[in-house]
mmCIF file of N, CA and C in Angstrom:
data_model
loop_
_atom_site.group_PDB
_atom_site.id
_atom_site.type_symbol
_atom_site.label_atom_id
_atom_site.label_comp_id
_atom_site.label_asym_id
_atom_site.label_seq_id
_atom_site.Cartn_x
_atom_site.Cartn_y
_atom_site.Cartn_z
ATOM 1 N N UNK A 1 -60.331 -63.518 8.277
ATOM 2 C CA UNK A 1 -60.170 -64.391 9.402
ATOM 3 C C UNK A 1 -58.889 -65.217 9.277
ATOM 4 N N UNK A 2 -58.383 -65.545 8.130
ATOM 5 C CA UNK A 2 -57.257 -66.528 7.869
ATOM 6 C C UNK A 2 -56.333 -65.577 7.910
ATOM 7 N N UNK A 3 -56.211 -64.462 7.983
ATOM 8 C CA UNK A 3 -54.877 -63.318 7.825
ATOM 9 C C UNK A 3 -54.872 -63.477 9.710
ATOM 10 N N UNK A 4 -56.015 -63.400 10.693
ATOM 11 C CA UNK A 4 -55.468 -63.807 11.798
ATOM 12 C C UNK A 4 -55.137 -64.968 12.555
ATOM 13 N N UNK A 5 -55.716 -65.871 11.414
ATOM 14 C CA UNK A 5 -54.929 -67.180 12.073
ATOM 15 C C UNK A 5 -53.504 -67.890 11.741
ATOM 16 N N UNK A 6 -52.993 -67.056 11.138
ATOM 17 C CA UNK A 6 -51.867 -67.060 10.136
ATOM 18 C C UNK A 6 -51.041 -66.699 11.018
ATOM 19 N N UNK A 7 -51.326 -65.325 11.979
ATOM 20 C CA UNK A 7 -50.865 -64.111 12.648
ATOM 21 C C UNK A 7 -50.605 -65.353 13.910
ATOM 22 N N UNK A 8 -51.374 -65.765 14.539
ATOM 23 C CA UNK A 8 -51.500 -66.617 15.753
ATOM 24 C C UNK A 8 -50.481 -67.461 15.503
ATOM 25 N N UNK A 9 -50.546 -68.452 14.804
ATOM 26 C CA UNK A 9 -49.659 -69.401 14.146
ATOM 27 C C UNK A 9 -48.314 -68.844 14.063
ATOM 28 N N UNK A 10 -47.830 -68.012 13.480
ATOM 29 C CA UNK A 10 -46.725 -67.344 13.487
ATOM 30 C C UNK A 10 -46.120 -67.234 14.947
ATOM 31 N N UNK A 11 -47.341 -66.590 15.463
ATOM 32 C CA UNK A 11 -46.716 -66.410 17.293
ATOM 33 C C UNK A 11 -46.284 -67.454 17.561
ATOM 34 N N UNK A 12 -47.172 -68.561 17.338
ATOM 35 C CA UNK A 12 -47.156 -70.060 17.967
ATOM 36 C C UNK A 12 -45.832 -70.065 17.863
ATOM 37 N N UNK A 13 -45.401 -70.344 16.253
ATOM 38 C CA UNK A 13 -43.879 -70.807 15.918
ATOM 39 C C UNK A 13 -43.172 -69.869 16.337
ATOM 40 N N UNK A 14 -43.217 -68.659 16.418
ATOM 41 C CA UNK A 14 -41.942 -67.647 16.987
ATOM 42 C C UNK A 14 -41.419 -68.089 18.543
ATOM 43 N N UNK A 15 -42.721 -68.362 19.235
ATOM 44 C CA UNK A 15 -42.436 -68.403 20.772
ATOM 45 C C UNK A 15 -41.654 -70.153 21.163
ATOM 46 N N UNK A 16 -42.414 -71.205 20.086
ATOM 47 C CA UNK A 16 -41.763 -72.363 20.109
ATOM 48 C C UNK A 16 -40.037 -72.223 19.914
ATOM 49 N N UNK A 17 -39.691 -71.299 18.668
ATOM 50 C CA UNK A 17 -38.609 -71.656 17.966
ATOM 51 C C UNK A 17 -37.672 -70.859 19.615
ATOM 52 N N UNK A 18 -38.321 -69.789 20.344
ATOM 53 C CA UNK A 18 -37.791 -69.069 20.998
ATOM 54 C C UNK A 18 -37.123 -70.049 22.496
ATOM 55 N N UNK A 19 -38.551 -71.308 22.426
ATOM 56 C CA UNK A 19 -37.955 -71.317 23.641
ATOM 57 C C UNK A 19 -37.299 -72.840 22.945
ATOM 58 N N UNK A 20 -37.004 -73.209 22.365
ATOM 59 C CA UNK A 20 -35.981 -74.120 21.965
ATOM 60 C C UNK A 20 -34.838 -73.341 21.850
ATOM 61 N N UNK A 21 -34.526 -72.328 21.069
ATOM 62 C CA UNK A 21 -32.916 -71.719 21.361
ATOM 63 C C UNK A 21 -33.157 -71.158 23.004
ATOM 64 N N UNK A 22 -33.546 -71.028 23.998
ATOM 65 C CA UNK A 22 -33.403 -71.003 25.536
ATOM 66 C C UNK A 22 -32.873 -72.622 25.784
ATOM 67 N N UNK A 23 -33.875 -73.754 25.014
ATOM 68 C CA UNK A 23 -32.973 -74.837 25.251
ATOM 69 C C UNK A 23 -31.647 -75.113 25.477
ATOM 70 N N UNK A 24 -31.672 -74.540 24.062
ATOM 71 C CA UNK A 24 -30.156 -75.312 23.912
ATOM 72 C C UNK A 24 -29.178 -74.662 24.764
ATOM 73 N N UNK A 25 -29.402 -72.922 25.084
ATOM 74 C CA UNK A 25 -28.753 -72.541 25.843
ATOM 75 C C UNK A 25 -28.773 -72.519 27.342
ATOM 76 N N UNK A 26 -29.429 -73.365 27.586
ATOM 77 C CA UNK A 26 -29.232 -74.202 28.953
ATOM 78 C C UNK A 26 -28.682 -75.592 29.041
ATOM 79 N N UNK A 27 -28.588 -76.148 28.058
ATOM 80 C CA UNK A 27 -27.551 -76.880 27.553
ATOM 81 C C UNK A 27 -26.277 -76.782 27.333
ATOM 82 N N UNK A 28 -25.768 -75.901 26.648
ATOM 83 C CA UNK A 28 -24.371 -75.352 27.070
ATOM 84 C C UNK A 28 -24.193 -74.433 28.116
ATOM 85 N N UNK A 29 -24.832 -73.907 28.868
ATOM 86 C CA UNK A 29 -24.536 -73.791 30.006
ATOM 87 C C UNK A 29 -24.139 -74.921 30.742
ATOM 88 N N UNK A 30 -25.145 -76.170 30.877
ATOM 89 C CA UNK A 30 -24.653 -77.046 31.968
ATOM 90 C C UNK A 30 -23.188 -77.636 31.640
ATOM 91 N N UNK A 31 -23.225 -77.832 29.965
ATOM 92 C CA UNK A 31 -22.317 -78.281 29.884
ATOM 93 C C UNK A 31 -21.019 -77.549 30.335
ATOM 94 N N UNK A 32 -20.836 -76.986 30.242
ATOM 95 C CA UNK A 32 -19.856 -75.409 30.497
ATOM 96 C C UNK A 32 -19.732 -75.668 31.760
ATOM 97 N N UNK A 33 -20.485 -75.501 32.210
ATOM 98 C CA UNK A 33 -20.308 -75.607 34.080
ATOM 99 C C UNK A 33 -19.582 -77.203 34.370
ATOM 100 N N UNK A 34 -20.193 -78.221 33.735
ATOM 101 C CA UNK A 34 -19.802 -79.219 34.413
ATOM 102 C C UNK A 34 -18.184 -79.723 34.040
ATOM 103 N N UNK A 35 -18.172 -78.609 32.730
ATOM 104 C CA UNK A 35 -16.479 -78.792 31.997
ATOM 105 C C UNK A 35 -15.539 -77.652 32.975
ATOM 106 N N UNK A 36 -16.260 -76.728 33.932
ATOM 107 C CA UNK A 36 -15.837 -75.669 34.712
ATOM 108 C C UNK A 36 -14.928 -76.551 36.074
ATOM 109 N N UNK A 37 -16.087 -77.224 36.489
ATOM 110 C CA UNK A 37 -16.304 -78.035 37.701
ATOM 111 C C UNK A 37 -14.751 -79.443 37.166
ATOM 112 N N UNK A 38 -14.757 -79.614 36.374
ATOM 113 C CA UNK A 38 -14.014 -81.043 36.311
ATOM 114 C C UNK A 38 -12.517 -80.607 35.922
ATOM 115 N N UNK A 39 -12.421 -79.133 35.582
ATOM 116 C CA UNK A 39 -10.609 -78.666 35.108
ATOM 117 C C UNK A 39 -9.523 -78.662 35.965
ATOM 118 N N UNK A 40 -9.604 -78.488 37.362
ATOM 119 C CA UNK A 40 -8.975 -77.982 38.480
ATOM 120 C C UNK A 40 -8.786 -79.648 38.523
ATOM 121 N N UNK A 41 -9.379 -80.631 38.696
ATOM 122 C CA UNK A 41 -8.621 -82.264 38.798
ATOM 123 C C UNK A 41 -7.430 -82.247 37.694
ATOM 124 N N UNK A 42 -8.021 -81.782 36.327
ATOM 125 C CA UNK A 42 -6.961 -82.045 35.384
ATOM 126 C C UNK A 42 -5.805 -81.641 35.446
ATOM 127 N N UNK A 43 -5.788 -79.877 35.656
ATOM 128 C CA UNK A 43 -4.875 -78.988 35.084
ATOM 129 C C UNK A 43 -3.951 -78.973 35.212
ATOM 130 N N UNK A 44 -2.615 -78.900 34.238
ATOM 131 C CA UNK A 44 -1.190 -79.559 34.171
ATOM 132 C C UNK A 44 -1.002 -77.979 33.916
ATOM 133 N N UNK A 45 0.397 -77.579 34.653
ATOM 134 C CA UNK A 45 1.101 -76.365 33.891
ATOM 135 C C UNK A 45 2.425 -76.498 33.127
ATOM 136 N N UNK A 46 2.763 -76.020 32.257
ATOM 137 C CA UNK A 46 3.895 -76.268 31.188
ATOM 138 C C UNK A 46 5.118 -75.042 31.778
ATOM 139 N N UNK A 47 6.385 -75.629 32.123
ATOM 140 C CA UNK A 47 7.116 -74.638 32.286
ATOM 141 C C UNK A 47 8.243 -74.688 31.575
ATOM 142 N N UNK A 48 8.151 -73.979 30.659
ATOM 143 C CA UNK A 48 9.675 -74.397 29.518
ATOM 144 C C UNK A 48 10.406 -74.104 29.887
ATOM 145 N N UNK A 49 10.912 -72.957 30.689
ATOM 146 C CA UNK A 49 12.003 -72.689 31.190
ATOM 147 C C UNK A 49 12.693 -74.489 32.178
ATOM 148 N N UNK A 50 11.908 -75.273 32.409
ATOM 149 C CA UNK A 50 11.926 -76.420 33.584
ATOM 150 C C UNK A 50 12.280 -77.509 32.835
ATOM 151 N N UNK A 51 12.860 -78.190 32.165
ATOM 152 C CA UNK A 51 12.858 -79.297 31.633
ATOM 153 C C UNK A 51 13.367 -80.588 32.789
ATOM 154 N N UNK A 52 13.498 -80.379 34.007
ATOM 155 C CA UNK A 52 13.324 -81.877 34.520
ATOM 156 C C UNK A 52 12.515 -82.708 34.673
ATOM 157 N N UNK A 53 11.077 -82.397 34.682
ATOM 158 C CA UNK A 53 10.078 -83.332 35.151
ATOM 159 C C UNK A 53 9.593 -83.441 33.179
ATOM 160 N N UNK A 54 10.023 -83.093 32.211
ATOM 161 C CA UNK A 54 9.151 -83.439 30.785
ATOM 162 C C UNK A 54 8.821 -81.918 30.560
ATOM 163 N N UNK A 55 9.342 -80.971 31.226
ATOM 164 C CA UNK A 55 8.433 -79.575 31.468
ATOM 165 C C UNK A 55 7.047 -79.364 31.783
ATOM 166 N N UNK A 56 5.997 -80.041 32.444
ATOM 167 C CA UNK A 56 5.255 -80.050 32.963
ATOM 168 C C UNK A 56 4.895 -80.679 34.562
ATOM 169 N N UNK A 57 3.872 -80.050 35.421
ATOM 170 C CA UNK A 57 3.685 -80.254 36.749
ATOM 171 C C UNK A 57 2.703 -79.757 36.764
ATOM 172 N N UNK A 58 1.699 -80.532 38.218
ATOM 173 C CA UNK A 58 0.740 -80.529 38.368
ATOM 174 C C UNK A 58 0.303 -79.076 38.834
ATOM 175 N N UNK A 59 -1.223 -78.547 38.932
ATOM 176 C CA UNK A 59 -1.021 -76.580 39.466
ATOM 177 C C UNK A 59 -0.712 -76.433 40.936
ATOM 178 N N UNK A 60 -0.832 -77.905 41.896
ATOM 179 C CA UNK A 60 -0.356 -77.411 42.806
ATOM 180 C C UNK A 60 0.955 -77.483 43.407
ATOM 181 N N UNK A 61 1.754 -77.783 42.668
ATOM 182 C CA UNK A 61 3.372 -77.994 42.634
ATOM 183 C C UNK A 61 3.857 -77.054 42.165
ATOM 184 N N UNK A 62 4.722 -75.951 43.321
ATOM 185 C CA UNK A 62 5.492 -74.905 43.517
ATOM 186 C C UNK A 62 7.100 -75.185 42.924
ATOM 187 N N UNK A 63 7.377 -74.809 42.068
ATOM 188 C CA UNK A 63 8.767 -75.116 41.480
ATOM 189 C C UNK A 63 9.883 -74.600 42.098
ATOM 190 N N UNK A 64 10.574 -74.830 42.259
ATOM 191 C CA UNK A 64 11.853 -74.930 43.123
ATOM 192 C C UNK A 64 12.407 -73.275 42.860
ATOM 193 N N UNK A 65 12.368 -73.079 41.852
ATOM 194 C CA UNK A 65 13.224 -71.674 41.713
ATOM 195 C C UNK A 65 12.410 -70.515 41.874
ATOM 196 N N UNK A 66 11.133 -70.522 41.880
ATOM 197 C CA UNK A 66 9.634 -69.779 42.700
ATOM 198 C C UNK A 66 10.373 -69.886 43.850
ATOM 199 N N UNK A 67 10.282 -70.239 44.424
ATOM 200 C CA UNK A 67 10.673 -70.374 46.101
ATOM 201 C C UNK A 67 11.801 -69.521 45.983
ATOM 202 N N UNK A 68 12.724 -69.909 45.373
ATOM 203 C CA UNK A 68 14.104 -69.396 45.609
ATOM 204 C C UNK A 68 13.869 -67.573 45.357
ATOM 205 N N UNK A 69 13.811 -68.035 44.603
ATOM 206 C CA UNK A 69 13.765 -66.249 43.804
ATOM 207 C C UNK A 69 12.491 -65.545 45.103
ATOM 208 N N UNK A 70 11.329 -66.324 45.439
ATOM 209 C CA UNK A 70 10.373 -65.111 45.889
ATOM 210 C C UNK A 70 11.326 -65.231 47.369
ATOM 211 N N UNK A 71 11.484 -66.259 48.170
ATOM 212 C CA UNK A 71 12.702 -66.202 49.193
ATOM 213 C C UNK A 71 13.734 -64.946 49.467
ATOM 214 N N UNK A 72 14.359 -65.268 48.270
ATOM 215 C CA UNK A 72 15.127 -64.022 48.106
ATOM 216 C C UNK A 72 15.019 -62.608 47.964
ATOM 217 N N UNK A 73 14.021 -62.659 47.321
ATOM 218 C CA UNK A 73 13.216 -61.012 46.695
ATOM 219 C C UNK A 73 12.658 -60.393 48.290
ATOM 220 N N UNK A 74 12.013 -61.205 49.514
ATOM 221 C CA UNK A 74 11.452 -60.824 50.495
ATOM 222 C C UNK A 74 13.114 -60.838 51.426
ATOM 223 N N UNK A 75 13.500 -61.647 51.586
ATOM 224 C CA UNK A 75 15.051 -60.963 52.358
ATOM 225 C C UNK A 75 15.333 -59.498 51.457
ATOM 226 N N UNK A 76 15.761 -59.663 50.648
ATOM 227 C CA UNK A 76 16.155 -58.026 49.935
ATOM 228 C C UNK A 76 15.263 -57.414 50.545
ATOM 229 N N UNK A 77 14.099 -57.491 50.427
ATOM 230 C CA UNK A 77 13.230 -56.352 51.033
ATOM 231 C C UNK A 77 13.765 -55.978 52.379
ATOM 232 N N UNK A 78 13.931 -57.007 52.911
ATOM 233 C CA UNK A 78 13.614 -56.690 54.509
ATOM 234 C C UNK A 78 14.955 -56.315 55.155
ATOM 235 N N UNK A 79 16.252 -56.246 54.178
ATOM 236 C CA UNK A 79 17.350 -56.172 54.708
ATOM 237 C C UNK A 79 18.084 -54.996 53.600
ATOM 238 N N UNK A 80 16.724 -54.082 53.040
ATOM 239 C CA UNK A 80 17.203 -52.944 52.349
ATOM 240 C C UNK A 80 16.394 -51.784 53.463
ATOM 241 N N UNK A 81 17.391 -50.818 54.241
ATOM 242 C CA UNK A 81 17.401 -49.867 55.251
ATOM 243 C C UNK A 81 17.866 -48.523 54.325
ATOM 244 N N UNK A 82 16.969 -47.904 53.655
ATOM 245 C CA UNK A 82 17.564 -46.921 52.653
ATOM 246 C C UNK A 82 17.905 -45.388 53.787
ATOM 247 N N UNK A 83 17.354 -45.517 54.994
ATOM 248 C CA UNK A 83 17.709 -44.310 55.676
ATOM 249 C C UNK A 83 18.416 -44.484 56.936
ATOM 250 N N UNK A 84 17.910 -45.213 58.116
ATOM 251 C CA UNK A 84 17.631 -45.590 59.262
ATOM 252 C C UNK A 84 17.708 -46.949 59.675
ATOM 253 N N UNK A 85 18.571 -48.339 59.745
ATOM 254 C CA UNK A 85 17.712 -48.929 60.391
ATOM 255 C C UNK A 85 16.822 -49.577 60.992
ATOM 256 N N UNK A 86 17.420 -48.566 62.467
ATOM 257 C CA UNK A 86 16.451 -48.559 63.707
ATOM 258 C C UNK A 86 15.403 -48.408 63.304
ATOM 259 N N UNK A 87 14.974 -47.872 62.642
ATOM 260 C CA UNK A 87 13.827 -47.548 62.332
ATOM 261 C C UNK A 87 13.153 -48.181 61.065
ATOM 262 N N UNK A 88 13.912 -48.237 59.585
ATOM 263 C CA UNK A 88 13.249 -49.075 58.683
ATOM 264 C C UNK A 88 13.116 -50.370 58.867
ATOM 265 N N UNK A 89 14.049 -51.321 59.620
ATOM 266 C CA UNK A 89 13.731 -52.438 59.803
ATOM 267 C C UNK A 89 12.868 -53.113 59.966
ATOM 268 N N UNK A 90 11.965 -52.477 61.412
ATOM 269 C CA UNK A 90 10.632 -52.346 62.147
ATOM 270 C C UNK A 90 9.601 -52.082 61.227
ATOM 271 N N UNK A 91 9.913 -51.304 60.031
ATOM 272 C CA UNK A 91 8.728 -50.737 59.123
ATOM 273 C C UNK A 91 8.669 -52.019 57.677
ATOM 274 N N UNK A 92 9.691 -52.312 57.788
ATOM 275 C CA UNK A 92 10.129 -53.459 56.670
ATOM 276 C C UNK A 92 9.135 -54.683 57.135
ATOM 277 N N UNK A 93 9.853 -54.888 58.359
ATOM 278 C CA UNK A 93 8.872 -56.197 58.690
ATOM 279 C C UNK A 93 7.117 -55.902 58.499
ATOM 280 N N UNK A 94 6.690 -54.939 59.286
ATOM 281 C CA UNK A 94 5.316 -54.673 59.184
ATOM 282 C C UNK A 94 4.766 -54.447 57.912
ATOM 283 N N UNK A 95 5.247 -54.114 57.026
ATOM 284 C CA UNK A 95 5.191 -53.893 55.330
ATOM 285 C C UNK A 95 5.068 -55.431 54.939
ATOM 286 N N UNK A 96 6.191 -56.186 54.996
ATOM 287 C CA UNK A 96 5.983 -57.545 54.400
ATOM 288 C C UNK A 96 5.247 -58.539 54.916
ATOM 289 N N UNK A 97 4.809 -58.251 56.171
ATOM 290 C CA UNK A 97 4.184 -59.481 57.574
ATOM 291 C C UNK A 97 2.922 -60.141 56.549
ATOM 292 N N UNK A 98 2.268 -59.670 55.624
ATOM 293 C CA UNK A 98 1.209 -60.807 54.883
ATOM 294 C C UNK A 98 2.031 -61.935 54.134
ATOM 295 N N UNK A 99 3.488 -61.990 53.854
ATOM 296 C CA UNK A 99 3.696 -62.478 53.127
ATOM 297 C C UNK A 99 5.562 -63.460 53.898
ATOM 298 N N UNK A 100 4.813 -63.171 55.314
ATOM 299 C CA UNK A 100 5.710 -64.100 56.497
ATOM 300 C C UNK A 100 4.745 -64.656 57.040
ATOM 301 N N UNK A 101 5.585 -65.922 57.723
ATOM 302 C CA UNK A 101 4.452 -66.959 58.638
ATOM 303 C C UNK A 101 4.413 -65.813 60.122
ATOM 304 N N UNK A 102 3.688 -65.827 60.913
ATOM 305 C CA UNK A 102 3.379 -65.441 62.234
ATOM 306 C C UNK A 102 4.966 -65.891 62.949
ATOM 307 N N UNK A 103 5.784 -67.487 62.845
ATOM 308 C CA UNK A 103 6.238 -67.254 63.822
ATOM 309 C C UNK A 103 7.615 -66.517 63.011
ATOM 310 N N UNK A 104 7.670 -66.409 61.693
ATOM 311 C CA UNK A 104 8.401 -65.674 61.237
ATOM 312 C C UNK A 104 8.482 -64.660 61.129
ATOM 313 N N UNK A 105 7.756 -63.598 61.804
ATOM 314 C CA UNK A 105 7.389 -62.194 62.222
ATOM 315 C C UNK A 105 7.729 -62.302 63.399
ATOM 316 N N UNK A 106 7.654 -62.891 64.086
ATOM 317 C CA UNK A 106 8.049 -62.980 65.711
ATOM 318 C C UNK A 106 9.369 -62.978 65.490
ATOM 319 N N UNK A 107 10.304 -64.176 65.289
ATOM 320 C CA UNK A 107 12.101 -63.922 64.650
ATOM 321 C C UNK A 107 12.028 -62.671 64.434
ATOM 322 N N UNK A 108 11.698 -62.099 63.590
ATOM 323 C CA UNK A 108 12.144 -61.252 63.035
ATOM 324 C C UNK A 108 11.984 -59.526 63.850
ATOM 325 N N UNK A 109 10.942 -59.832 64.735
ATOM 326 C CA UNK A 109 10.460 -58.500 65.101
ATOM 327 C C UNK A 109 11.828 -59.193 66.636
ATOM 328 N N UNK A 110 12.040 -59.960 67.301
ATOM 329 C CA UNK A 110 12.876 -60.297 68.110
ATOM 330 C C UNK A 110 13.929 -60.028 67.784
ATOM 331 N N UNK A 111 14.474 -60.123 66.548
ATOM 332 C CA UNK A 111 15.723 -59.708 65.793
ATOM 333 C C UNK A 111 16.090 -58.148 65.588
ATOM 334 N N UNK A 112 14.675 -57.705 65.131
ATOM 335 C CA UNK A 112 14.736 -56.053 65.310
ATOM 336 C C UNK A 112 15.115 -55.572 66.751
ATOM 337 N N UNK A 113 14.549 -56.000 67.694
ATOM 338 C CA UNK A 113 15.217 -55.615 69.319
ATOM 339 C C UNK A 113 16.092 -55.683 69.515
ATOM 340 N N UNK A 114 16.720 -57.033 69.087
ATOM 341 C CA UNK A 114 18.054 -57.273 69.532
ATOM 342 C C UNK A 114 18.913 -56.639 68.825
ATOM 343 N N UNK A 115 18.809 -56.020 67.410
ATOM 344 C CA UNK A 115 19.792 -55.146 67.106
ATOM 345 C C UNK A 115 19.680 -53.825 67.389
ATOM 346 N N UNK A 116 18.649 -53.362 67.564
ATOM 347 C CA UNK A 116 18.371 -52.158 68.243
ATOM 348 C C UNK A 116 18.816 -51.848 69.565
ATOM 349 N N UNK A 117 18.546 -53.410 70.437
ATOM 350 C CA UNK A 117 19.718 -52.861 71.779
ATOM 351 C C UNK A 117 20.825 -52.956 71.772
ATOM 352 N N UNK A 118 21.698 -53.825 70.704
ATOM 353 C CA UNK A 118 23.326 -53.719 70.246
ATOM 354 C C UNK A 118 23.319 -52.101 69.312
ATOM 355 N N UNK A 119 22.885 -51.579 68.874
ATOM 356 C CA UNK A 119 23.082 -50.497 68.439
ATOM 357 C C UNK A 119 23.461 -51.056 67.025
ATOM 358 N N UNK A 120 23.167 -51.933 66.345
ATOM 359 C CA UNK A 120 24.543 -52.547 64.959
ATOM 360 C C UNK A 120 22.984 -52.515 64.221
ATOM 361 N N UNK A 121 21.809 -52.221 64.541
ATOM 362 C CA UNK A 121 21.416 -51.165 62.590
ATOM 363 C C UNK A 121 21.265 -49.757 62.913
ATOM 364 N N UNK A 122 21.729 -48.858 64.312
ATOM 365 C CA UNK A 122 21.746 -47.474 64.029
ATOM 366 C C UNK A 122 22.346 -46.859 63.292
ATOM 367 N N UNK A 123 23.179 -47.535 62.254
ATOM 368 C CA UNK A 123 24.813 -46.426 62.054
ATOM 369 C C UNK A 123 24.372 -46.346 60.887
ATOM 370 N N UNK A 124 22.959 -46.568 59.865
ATOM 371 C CA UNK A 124 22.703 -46.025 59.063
ATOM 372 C C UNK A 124 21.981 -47.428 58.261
ATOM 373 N N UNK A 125 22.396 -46.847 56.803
ATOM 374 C CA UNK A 125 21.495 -47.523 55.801
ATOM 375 C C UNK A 125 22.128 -48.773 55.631
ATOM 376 N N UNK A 126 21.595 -49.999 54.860
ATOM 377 C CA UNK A 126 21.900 -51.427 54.471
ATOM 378 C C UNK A 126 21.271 -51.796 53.463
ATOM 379 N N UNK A 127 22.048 -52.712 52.496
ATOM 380 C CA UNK A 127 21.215 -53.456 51.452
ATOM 381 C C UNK A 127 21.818 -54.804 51.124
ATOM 382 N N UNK A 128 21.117 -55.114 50.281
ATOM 383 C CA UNK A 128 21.249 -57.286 50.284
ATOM 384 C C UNK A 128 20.865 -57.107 48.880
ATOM 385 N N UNK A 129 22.147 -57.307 47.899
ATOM 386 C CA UNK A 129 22.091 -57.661 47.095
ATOM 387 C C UNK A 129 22.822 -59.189 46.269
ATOM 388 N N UNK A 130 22.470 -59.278 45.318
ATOM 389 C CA UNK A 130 22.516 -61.211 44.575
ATOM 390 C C UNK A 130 24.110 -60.942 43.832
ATOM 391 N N UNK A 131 24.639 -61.652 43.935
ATOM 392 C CA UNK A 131 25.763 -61.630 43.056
ATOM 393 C C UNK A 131 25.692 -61.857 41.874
ATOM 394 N N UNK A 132 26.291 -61.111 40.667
ATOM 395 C CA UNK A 132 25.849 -60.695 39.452
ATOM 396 C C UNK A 132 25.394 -61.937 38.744
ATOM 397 N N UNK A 133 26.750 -62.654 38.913
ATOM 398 C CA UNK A 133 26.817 -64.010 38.308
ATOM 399 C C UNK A 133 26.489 -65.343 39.041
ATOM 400 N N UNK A 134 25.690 -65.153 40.462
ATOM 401 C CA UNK A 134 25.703 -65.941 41.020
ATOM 402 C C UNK A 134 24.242 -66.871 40.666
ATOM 403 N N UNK A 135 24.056 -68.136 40.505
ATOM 404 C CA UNK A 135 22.701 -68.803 40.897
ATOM 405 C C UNK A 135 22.623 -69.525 41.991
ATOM 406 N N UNK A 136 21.382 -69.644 42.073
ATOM 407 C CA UNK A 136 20.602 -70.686 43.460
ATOM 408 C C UNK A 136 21.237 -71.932 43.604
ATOM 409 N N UNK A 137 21.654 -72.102 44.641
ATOM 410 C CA UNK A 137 22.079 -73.692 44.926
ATOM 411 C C UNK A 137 22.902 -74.220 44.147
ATOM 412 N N UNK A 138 24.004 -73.289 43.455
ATOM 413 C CA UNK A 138 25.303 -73.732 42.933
ATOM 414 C C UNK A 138 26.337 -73.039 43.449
ATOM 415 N N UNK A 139 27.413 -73.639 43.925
ATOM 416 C CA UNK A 139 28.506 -72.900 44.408
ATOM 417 C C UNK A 139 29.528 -72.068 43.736
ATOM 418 N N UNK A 140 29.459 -70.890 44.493
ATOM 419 C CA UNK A 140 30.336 -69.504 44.268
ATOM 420 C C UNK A 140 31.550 -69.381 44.591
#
């Protein structure tokens, strides 16, 4: 009889000890979550390449040369015509339009007409490239 109350007892403590480690791990869960929930107020990004502000800025502060460079990278796109054009221009814009404002698709698709009825992107291909040695917002 004592070999099954031994047996019981054992359960007892197995299922106790079991649901205390469920404890605790609902414990670091919350904690986790509530350290999840509170990072996005904090979060600072470090940009070494940046040393004016101490090299750090807040995550929602877009750095000046982001702009420049993605600025630039979407003109190249849109003003590289590797065949046509009349025709790539129109395909350029519609290719990049997630990553133009609406009324900046409008310019631009207005701009495609208007050179299309001057005839000045039929005569073939075009490209927009950076000058080797040139940077952003210093004079050339």
């Amino acid at each position: 009889m004592s070999r099954f109350r031994h047996a019981i007892k054992n359960r007892d403590q197995h299922i106790l000890t079991l649901r205390m480690a469920c404890g605790i791990l609902v414990l670091v869960l919350l904690l986790t979550l509530s350290g999840w929930m509170a990072s996005p107020r904090n979060l600072t990004i470090h940009n070494p390449p940046d040393l004016r502000t101490g090299s750090t800025r807040p995550w929602w502060e877009v750095p000046t040369p982001s702009v420049y460079s993605f600025a630039f990278y979407i003109f190249q796109q849109l003003n590289a015509w590797p065949k046509n054009g009349a025709q790539d221009y129109p395909a350029k814009i519609y290719a990049l339009s997630p990553y133009l404002t609406p009324a900046c698709q409008d310019f631009l698709r207005e701009d495609a007409k208007t050179r299309a009825d001057s005839g000045s992107c039929s005569t073939g291909c075009a490209w927009c490239m950076k000058f080797p040695a040139g940077a952003m917002g210093r004079a050339v």
